[in-house]
Coordinates of C-alpha atoms in Angstrom, one line a residue:
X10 CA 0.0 0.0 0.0
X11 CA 1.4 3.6 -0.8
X12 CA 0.5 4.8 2.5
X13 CA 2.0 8.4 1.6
X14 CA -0.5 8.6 -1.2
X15 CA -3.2 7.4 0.9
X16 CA -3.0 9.8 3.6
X17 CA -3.0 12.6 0.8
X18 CA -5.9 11.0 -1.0
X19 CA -7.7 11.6 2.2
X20 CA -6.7 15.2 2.7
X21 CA -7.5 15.5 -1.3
X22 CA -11.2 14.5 -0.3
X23 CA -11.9 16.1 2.8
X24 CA -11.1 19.5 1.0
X25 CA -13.2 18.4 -1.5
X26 CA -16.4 17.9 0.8
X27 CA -15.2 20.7 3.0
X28 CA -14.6 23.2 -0.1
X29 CA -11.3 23.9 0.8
X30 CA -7.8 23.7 -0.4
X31 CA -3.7 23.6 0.9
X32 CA -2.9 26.8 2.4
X33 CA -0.4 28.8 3.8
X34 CA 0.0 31.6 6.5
X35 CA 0.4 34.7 4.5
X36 CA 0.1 36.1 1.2
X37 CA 3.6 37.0 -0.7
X38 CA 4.7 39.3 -3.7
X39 CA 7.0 39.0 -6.4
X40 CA 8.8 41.8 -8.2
X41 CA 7.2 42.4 -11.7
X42 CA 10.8 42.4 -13.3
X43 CA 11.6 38.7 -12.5
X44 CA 9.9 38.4 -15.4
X45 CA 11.3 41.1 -17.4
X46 CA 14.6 41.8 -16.2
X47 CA 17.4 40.8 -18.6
X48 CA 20.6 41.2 -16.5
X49 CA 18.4 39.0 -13.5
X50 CA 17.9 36.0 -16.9
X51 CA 21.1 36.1 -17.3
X52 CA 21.9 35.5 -13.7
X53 CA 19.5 32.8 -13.5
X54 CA 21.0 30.8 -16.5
X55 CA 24.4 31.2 -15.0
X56 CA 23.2 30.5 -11.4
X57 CA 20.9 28.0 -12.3
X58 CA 20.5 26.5 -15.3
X59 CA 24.0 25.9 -15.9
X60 CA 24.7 24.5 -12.3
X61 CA 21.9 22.3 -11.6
X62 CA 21.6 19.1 -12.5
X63 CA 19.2 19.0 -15.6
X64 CA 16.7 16.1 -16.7
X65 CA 17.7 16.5 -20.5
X66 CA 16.5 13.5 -21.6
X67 CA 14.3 9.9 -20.6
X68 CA 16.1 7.0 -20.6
X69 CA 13.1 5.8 -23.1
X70 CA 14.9 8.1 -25.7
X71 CA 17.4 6.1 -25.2
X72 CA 16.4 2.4 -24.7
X73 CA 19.4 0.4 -26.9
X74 CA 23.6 1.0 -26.7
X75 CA 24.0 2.9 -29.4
X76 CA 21.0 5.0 -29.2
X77 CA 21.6 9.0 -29.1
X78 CA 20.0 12.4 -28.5
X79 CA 21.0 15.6 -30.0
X80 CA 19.7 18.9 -28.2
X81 CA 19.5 22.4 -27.4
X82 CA 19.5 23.6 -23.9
X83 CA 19.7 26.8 -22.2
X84 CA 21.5 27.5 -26.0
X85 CA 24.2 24.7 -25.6
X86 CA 23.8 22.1 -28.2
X87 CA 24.2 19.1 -25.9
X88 CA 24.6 15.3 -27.2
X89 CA 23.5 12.6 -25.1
X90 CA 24.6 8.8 -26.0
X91 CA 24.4 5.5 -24.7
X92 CA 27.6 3.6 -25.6
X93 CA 28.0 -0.4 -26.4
X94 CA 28.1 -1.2 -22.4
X95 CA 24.6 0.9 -22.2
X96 CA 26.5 3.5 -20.3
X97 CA 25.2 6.9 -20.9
X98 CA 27.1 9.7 -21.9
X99 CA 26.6 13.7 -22.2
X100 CA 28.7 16.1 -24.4
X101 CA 28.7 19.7 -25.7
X102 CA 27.5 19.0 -29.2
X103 CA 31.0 20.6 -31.0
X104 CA 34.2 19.2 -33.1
X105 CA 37.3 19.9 -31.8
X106 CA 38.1 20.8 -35.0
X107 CA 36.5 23.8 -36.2
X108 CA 33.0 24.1 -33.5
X109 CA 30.8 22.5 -36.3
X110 CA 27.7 20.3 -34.3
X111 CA 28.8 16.0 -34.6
X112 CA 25.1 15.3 -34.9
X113 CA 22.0 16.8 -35.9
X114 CA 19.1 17.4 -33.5
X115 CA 17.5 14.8 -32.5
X116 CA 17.0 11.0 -31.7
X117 CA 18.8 8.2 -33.4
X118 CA 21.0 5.3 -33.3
X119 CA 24.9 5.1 -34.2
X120 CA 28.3 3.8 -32.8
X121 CA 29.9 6.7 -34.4
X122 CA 29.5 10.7 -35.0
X123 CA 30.9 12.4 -37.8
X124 CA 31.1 16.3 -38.2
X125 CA 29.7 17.3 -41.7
X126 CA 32.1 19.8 -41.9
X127 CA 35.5 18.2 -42.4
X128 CA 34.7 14.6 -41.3
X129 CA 36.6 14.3 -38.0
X130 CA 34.7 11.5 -36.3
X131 CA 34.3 10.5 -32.8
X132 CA 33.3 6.9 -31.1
X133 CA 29.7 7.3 -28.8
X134 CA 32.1 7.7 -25.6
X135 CA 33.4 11.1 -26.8
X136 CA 36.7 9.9 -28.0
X137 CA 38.0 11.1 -31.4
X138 CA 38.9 8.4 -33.2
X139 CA 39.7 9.9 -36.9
X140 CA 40.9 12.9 -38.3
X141 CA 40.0 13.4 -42.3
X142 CA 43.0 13.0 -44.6
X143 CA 45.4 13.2 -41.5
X144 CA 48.1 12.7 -43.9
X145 CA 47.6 16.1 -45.1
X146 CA 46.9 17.8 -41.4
X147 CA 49.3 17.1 -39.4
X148 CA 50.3 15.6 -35.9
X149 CA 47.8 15.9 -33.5
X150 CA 47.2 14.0 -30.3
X151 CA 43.5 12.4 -30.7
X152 CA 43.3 11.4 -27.4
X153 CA 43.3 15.5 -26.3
X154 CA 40.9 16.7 -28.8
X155 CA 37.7 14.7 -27.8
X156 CA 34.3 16.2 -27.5
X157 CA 34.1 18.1 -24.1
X158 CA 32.1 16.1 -22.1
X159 CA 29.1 17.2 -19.6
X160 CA 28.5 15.5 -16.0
X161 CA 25.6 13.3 -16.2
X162 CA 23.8 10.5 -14.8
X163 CA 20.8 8.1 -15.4
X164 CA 17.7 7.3 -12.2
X165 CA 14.6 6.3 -12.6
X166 CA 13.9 6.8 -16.1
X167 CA 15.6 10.0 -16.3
X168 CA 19.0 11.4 -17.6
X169 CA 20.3 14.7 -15.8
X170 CA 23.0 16.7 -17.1
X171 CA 24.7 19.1 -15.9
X172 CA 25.7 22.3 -18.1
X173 CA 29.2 22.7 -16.4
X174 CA 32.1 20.8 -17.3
X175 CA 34.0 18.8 -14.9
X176 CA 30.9 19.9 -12.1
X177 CA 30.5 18.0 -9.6
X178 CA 27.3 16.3 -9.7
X179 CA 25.5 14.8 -6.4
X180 CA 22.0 13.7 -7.9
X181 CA 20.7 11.9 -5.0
X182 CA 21.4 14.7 -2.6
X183 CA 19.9 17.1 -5.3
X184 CA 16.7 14.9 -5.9
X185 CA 15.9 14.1 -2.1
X186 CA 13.9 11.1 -2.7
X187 CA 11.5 13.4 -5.3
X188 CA 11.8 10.0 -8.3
X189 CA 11.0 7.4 -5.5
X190 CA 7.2 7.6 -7.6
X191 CA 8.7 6.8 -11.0
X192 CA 11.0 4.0 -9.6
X193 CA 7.7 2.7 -8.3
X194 CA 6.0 3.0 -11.5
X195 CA 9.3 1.4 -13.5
X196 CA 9.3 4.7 -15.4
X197 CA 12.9 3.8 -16.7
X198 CA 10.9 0.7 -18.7
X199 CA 8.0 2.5 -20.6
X200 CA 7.6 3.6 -24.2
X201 CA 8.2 7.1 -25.6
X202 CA 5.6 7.8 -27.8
X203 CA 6.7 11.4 -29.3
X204 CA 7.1 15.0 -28.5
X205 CA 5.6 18.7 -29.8
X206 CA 7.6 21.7 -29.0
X207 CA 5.7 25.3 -28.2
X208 CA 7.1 28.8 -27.5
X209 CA 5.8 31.1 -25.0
X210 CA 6.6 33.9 -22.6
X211 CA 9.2 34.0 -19.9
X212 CA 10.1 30.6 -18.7
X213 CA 8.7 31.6 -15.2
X214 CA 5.4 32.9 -16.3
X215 CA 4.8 29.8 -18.0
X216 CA 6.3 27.4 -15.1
X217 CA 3.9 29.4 -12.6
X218 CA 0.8 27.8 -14.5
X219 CA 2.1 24.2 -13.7
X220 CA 2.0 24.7 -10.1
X221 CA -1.4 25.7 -9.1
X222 CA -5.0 24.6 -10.0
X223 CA -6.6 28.3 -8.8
X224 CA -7.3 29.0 -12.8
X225 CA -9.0 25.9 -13.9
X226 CA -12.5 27.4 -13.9
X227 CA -11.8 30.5 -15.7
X228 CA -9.2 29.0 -17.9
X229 CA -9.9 25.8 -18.7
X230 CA -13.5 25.3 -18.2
X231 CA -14.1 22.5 -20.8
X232 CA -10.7 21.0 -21.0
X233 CA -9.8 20.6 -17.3
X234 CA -12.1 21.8 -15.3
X235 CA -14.6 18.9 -16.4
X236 CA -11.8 16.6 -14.9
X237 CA -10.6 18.2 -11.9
X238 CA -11.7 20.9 -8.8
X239 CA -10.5 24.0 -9.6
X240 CA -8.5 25.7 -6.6
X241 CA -8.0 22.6 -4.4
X242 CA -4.6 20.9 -5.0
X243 CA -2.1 19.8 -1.7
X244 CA 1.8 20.8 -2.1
X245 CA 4.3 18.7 -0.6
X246 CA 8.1 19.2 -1.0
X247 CA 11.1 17.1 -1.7
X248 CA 14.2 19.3 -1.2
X249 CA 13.1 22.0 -4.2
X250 CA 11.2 19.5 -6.0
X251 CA 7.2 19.3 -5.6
X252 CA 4.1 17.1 -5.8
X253 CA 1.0 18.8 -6.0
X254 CA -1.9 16.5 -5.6
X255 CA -5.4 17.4 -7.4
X256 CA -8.8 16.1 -6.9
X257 CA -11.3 14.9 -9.7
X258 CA -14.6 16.0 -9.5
X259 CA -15.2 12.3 -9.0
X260 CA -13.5 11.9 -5.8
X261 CA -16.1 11.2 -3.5
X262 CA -17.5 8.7 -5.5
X263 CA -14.2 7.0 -6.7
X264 CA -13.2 6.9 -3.4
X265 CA -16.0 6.2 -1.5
X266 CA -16.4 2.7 -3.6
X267 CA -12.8 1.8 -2.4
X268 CA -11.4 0.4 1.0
X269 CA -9.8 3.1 2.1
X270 CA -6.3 0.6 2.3
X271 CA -6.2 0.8 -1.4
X272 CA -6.8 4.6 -1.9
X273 CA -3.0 5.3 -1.7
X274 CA -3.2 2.7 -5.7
X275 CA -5.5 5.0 -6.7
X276 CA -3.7 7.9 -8.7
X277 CA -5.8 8.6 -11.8
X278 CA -8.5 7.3 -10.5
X279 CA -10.0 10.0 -8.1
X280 CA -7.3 11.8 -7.7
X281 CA -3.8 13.1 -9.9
X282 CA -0.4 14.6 -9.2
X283 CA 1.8 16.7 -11.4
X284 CA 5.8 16.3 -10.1
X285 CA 7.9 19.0 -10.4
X286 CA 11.7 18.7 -10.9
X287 CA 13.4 21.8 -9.8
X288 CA 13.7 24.5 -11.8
X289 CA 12.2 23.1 -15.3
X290 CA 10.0 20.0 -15.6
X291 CA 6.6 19.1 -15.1
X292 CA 5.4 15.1 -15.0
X293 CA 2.0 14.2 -15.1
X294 CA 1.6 10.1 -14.7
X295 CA -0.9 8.8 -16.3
X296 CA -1.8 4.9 -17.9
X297 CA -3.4 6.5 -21.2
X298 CA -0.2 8.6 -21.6
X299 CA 2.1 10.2 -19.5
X300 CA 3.4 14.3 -20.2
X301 CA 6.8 15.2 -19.3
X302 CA 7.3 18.9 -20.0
X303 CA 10.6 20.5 -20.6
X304 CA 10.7 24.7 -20.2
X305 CA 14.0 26.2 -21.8
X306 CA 14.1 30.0 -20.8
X307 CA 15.5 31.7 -24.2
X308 CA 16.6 33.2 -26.4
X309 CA 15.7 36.2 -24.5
X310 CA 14.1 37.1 -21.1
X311 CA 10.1 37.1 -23.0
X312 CA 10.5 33.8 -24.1
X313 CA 10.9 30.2 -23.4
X314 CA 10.7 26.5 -25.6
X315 CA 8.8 24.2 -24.3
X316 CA 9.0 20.4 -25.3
X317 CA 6.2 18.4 -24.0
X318 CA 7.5 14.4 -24.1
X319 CA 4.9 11.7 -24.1
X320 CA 5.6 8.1 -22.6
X321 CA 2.9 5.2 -22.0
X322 CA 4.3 2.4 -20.0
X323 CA 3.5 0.0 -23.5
X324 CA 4.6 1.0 -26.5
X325 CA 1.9 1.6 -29.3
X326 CA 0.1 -2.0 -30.3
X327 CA -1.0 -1.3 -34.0
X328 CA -1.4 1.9 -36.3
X329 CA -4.9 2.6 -34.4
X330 CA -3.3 2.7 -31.1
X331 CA -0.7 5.4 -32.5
X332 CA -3.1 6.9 -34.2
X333 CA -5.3 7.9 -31.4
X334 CA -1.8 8.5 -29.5
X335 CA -1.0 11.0 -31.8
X336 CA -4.5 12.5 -31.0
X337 CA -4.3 13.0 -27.4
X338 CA -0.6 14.6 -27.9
X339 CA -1.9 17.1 -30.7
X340 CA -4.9 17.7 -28.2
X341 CA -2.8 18.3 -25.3
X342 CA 0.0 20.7 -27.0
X343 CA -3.2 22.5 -28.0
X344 CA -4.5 23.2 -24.5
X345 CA -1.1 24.2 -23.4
X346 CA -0.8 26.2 -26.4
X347 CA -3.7 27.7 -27.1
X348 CA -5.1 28.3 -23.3
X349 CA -1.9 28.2 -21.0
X350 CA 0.5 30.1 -23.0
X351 CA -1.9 32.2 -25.1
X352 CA -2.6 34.0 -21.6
X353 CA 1.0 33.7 -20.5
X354 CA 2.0 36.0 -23.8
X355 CA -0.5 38.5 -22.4
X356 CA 0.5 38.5 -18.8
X357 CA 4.3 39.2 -20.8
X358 CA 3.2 42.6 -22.1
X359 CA 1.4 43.2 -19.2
X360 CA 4.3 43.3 -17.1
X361 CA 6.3 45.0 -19.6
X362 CA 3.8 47.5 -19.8
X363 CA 4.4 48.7 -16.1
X364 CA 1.3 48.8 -14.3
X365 CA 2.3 47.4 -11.4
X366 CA 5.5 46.9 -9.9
X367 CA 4.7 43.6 -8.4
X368 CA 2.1 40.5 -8.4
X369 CA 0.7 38.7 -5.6
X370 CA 0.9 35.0 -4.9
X371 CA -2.3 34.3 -2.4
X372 CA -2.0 32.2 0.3
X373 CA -3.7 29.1 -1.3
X374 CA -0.8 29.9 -4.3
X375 CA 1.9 28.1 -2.0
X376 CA 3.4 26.2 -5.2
X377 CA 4.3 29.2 -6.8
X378 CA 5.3 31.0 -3.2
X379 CA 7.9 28.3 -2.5
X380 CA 9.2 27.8 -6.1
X381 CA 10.2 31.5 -6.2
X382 CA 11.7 31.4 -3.1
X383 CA 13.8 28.2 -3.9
X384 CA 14.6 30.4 -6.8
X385 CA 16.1 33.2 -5.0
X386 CA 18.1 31.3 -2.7
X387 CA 19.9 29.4 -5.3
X388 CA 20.2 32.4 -6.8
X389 CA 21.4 34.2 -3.4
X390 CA 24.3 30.9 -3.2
X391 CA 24.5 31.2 0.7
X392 CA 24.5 27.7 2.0
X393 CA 24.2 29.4 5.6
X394 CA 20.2 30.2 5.4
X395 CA 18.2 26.6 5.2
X396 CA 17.0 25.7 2.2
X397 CA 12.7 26.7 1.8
X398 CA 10.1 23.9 2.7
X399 CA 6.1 24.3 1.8

């Protein structure tokens, strides 16, 4: 029995009969030009995004030796491999030779990369092991001139990277427990079904939507709100990570025709979570198909890329099961799209525009409170003040 889930299924339902929902003791702000101040972006990719350990990639991308991913991130052209001992490997994405990319962007399979360019070429594991008509070239020392490789590590169906070369690395310490779900779920064995990549406003405008379900009335009210309560979610924290826990309209009834010893085995059905991986990812489980979502900040401080992965934990059975696959991912970009980051593009200008110098994060907002504040103390680097907790 998941006796963690079950003791928030319960909280999940008495706020749905009591018409309540997680709350903190106070209401916070947050300066308007988080989202708008350049020189602070630029902090946060150096302070952040290029410190942290990233997950870049799901080890379904990547299920055979040999397989590879080619990338952008943060506006590094990363190159992810798994090599004949299905080790995996990360690299910056450039020949030694010249800067030209090894591989194109995206998913594949080979034992060997060769840069289009001049045709140096390079084994899986980084190492270059031919230089084009090196007759002609010169002496050069192969075993210097490899491709500049990227600390990274594979757990529980994910790959993290991290941006900075020769960094030091300490995932578990980082995680705090936050994958013990998908090594429950044997994430690290399902199928990835395919991806769709949207653009939108400043990577925090749009993270802010994954954390709270206050909106799903007046935003969604025939794509989500159907499904689930509007304004009633729990937070728990895992280090800087979250799971936010939302109840289905059916709860009561889903519930209510369970023993209550088998309510923690009952995500999706009565209840949902959406897992958030510190500073950029959103997971929502789920046994139809499963969203991972990916939010680069960039090129500049009023936009972001965001790449929304799908995963079921069987891969497609026949061309009608990846046909109606296909559906629910076009369906899903579209209400990211088309609801989610169609507002966040407003809320963009309306920042820019000045009208207020701040926003306000109400007490039932705690998500978006605490991931701000994890924020600004990595940001801050001061290992002496304790790290925030919901």
């Amino acid at each position: 029995m998941r006796e963690d889930l079950a003791q928030i299924a319960e909280t999940l339902l008495d706020y749905a009969e009591n018409g309540e929902t997680f709350q903190t003791d106070k209401i916070t702000t947050v300066p308007s030009g988080v989202y708008t101040d350049a020189d602070l972006w630029q902090k946060e990719m150096d302070a952040v995004f290029k410190k942290l350990p990233l997950a870049l990639a799901a080890s379904a991308e990547l299920p055979k030796p040999g397989n590879y991913k080619a990338m952008e991130a943060v506006g590094l052209p990363i190159l992810i491999t798994r090599d004949k001992e299905g080790q995996v490997h990360a690299f910056l994405n450039v020949c030694a030779h010249r800067g030209a990319p090894v591989a194109e962007e995206g998913c594949g399979h080979k034992s060997r990369f060769t840069c289009k360019y001049h045709g140096w070429t390079y084994t899986n594991d980084g190492k270059l092991m031919g230089v084009a008509e090196a007759h002609t070239f010169g002496d050069i020392d192969k075993s210097t001139r490899g491709l500049t490789a990227l600390p990274c590590e594979e757990k529980s169906g994910l790959i993290f990277v991290s941006l900075t070369p020769g960094a030091e690395m300490n995932l578990d310490g980082f995680l705090d427990g936050m994958l013990d779900d998908l090594e429950y779920y044997n994430f690290k064995d399902w199928a990835y079904i395919g991806q769709r990549v949207i653009t939108g406003a400043n990577w925090k405008i749009a993270f802010d939507g994954y954390l709270e379900g206050y909106h799903f009335s007046s935003l969604h009210p025939e794509s989500i709100h159907p499904r689930t309560y509007s304004n009633l979610t729990h937070y728990e924290n895992f280090g800087p990570h979250m799971r936010i826990g939302f109840a289905q309209t059916g709860i009561k009834e889903k519930l209510g025709a369970a023993p209550k010893e088998k309510w923690g085995e009952m995500e999706n059905n009565g209840y949902d979570f959406v897992r958030i991986l510190f500073p950029n990812v959103s997971i929502f489980l789920a046994p139809e198909i499963t969203q991972v979502a990916q939010l680069f900040p960039g090129p500049t401080v009023d936009q972001n890329r965001t790449v929304l992965m799908f995963f079921r934990n069987e891969p497609p059975k026949d061309d009608a099961d990846r046909e109606g696959l296909e559906g629910m991912m076009d369906w899903l970009r579209q209400v990211v799209e088309e609801e989610d980051y169609m507002i966040g593009d407003l809320i963009q200008k309306g920042l820019q525009s000045g009208a207020h110098s701040e926003i306000v994060l109400g007490k039932n907002e705690r998500g978006n409170q605490f991931f701000h504040e994890c924020l600004a103390w990595y940001m801050a680097n001061d290992s002496s003040k304790p790290m925030p907790k919901i």
